[in-house]
Short mmCIF file of N, CA, C and O in Angstrom, two decimals:
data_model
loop_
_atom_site.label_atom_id
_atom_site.label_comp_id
_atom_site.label_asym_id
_atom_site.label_seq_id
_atom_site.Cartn_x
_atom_site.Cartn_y
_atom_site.Cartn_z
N UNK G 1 73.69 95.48 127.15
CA UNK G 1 73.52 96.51 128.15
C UNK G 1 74.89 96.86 128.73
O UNK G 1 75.83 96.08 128.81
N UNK G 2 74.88 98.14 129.13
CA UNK G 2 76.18 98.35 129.56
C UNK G 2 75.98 99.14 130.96
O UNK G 2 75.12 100.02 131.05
N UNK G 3 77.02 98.72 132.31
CA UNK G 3 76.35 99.44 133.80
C UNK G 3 77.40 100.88 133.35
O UNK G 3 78.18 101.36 132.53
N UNK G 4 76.58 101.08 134.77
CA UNK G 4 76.99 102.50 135.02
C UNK G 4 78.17 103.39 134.56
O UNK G 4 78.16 104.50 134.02
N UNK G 5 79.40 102.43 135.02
CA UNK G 5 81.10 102.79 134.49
C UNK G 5 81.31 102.82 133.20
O UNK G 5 82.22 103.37 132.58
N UNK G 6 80.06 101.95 132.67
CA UNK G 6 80.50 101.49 131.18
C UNK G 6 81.29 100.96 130.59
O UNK G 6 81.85 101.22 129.52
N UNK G 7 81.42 99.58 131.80
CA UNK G 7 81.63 97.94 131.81
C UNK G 7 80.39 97.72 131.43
O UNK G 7 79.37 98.19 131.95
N UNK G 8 80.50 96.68 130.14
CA UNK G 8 79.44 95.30 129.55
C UNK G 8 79.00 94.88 131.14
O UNK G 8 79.78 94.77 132.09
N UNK G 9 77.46 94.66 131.15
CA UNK G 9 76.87 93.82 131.70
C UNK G 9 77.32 92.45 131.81
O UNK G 9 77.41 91.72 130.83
N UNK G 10 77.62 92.09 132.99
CA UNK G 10 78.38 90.38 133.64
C UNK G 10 77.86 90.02 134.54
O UNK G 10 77.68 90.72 135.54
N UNK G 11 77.29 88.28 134.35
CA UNK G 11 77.22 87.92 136.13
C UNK G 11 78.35 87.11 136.36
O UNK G 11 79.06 86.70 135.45
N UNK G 12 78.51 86.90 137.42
CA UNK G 12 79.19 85.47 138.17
C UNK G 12 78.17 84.77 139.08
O UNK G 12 77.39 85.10 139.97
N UNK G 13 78.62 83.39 138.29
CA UNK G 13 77.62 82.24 138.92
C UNK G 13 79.01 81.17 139.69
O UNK G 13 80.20 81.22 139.35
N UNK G 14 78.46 80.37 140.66
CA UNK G 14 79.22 79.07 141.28
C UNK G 14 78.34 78.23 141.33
O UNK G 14 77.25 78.23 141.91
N UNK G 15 79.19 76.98 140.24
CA UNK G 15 77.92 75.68 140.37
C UNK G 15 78.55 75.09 141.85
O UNK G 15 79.64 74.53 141.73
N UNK G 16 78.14 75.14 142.81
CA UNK G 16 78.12 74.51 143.78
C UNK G 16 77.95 73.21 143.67
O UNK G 16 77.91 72.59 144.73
N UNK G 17 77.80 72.45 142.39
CA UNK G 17 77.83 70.81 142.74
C UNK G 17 79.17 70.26 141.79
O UNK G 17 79.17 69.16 141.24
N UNK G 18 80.01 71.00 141.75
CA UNK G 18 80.96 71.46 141.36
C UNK G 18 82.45 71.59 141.79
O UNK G 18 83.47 71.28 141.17
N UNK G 19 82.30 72.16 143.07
CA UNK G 19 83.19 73.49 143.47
C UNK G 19 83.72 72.34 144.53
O UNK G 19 82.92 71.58 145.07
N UNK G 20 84.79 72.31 144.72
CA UNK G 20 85.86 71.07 145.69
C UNK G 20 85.93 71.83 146.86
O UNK G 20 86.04 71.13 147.87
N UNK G 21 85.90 73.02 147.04
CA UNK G 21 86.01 73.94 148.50
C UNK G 21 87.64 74.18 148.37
O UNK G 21 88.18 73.91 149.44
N UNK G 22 88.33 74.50 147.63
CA UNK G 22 89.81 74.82 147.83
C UNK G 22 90.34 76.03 148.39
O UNK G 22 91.45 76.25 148.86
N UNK G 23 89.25 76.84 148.24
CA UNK G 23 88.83 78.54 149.41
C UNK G 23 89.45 79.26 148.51
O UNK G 23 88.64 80.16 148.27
N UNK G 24 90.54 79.47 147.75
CA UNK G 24 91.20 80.34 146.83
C UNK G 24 90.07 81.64 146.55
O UNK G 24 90.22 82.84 146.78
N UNK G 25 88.84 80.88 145.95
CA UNK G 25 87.78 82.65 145.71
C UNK G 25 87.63 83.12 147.12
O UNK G 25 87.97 84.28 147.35
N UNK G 26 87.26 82.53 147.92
CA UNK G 26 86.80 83.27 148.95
C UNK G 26 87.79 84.11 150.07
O UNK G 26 87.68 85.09 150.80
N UNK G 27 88.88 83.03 149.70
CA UNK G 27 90.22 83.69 150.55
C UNK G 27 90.44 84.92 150.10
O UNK G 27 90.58 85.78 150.96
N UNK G 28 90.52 85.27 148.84
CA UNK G 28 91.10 85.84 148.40
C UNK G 28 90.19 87.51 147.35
O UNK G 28 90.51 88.58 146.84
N UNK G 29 89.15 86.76 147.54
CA UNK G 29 87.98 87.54 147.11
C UNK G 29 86.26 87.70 148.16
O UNK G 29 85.12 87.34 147.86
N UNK G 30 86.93 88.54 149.64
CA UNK G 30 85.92 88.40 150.62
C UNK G 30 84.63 88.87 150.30
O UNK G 30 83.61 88.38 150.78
N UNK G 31 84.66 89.92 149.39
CA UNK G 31 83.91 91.05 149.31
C UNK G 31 82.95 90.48 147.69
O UNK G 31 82.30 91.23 146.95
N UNK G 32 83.11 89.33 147.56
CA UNK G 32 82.37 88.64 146.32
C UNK G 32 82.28 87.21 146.63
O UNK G 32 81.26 86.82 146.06
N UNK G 33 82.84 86.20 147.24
CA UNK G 33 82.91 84.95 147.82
C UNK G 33 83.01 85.11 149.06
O UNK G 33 83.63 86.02 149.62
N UNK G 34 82.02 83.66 149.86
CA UNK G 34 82.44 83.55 151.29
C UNK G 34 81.76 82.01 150.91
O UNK G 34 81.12 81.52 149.98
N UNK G 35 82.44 81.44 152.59
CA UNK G 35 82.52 80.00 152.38
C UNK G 35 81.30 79.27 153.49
O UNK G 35 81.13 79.49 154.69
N UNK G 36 80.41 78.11 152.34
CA UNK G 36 78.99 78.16 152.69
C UNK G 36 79.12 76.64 153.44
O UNK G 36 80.32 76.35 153.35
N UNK G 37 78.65 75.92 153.89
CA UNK G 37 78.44 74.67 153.65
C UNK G 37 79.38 73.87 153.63
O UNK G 37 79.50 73.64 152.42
N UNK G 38 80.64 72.89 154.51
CA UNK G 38 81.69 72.64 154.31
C UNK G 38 82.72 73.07 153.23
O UNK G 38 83.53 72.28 152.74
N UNK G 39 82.64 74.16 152.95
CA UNK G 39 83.78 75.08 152.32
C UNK G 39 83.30 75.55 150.92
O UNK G 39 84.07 76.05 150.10
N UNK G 40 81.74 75.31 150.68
CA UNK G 40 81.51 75.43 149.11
C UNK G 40 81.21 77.00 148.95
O UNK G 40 80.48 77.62 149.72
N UNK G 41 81.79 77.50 147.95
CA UNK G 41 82.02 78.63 147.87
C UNK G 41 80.66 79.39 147.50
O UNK G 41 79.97 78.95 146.58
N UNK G 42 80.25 80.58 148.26
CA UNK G 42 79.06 81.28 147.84
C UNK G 42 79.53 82.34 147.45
O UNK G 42 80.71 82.61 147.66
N UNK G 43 78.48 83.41 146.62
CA UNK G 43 78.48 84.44 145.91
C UNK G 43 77.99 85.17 147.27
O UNK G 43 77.11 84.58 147.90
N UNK G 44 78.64 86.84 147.98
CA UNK G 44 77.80 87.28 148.31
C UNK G 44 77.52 88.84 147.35
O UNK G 44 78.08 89.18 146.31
N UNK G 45 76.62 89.47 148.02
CA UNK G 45 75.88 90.93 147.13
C UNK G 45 75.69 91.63 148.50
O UNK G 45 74.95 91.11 149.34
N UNK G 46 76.41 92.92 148.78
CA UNK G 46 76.91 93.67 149.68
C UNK G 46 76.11 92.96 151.41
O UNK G 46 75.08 93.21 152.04
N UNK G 47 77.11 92.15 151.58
CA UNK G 47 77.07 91.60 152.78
C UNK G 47 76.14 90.41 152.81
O UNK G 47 76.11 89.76 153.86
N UNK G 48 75.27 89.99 151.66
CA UNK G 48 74.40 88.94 152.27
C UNK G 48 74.57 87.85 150.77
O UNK G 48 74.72 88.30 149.63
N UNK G 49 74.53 86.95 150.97
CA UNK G 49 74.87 85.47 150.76
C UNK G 49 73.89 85.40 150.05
O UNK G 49 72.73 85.70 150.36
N UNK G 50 74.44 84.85 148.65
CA UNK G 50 73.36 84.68 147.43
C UNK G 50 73.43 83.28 146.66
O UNK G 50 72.89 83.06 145.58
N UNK G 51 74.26 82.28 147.47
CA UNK G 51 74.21 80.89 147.58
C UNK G 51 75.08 81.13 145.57
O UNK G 51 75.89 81.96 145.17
N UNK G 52 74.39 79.95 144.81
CA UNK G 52 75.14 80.07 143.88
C UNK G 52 75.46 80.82 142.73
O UNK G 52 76.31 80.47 141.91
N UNK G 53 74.39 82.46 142.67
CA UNK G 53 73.74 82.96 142.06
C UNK G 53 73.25 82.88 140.95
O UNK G 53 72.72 81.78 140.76
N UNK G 54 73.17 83.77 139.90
CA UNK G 54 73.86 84.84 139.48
C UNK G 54 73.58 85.69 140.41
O UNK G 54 72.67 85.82 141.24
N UNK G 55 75.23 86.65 139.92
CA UNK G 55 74.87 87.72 140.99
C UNK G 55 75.58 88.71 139.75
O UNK G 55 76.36 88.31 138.89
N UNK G 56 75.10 89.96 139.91
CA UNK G 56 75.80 91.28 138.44
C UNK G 56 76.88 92.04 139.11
O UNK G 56 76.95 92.86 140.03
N UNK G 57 77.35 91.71 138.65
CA UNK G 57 79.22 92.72 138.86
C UNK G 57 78.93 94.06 138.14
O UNK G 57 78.95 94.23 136.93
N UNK G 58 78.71 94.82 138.91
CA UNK G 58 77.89 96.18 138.46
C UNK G 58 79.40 97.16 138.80
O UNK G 58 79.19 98.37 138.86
N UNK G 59 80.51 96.81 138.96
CA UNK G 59 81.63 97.58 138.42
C UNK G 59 82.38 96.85 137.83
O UNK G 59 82.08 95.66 137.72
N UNK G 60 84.02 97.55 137.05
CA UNK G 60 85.13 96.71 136.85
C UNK G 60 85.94 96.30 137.85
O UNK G 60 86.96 95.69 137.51
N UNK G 61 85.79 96.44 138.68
CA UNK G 61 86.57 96.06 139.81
C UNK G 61 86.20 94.72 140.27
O UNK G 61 87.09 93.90 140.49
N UNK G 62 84.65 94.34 140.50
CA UNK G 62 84.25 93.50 140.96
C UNK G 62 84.37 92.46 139.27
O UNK G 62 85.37 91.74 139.27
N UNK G 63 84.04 92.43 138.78
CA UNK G 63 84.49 91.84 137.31
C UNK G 63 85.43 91.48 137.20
O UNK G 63 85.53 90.29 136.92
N UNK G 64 86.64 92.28 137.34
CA UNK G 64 88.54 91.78 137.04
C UNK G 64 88.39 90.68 138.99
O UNK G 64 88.89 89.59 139.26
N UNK G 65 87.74 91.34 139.66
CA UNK G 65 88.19 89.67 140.76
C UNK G 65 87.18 88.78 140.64
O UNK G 65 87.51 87.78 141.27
N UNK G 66 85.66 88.58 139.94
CA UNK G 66 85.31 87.22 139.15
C UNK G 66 85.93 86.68 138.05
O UNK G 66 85.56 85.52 137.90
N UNK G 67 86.81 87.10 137.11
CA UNK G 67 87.44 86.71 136.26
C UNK G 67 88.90 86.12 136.97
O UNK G 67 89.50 85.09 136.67
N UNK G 68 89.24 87.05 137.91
CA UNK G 68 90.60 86.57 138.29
C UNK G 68 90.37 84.79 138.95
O UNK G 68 90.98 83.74 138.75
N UNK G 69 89.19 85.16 139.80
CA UNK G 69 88.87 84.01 140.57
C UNK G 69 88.83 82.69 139.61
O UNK G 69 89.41 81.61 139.72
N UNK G 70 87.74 83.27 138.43
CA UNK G 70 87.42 82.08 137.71
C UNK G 70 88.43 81.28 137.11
O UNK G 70 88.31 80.05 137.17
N UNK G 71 89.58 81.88 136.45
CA UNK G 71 90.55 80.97 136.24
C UNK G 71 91.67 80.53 137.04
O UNK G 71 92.60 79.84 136.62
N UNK G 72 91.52 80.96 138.22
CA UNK G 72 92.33 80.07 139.27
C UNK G 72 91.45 78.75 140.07
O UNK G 72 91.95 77.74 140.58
N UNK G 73 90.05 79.13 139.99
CA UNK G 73 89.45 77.80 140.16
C UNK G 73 89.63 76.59 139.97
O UNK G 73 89.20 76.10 138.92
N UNK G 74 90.38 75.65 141.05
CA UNK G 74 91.00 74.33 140.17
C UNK G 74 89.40 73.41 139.94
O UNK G 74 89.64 72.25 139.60
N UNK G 75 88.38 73.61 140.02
CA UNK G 75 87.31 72.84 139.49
C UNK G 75 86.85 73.72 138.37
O UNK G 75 86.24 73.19 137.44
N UNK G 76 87.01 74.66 138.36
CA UNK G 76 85.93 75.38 137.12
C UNK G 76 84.28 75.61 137.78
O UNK G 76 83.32 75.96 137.10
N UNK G 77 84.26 75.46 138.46
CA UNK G 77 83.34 76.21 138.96
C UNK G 77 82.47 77.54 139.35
O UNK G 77 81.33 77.60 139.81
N UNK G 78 83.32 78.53 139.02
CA UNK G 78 82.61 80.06 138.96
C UNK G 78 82.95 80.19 137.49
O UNK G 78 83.93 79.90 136.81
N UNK G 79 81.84 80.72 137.26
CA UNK G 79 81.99 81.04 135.18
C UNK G 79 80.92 82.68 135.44
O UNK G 79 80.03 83.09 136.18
N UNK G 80 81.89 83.25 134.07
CA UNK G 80 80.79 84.73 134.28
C UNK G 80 80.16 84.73 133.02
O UNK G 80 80.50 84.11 132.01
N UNK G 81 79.43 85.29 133.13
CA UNK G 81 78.21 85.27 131.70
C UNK G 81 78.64 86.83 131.31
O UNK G 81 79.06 87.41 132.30
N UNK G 82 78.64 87.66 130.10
CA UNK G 82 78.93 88.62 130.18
C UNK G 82 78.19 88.48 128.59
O UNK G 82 78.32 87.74 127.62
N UNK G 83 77.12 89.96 129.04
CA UNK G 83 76.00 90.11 127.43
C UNK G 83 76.13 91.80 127.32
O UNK G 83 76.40 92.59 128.22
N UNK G 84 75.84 92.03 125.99
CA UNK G 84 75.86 93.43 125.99
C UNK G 84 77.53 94.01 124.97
O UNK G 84 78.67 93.56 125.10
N UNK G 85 77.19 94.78 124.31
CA UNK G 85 78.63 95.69 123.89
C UNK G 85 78.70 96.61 124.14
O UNK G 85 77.64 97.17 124.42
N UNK G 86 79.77 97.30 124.19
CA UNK G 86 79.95 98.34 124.29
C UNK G 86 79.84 99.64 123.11
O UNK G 86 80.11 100.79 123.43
#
């Protein structure tokens, strides 16, 4: 499947049993991470808190900062699933 822009379909998930709280996603990515539970990083979806999701990155914008996030993650903890071709 492919969204709207015609970016491949992606989620971003956070295993929260996982995630060390180092804040890097959330610092740095407000508008897709915020910090849940002594610092464990949540997914939110326009303003409300979707704990570890999945949640669908329904642009490229939001996509290039789950990807950016995911490999600065020093646990590995946010991974994106991405199905569909273009």
């Amino acid at each position: 499947m492919v969204n709207v822009d015609g970016t491949d379909q992606a989620q971003v998930v956070v295993d929260q049993d996982i995630c060390m709280a180092a804040g890097y996603c959330y610092g740095r990515y407000p508008g897709l991470f915020a910090a849940g539970d002594l610092g464990i990083a949540e997914l939110t979806v326009d303003g409300f808190v979707a704990g570890g999701g999945p949640v669908e990155l329904t642009s490229a914008d939001l996509l290039s900062a789950a990807r950016q996030a995911s490999q600065a993650c020093p646990s590995g903890a946010i991974r994106i699933v991405e199905s569909g071709t273009r």
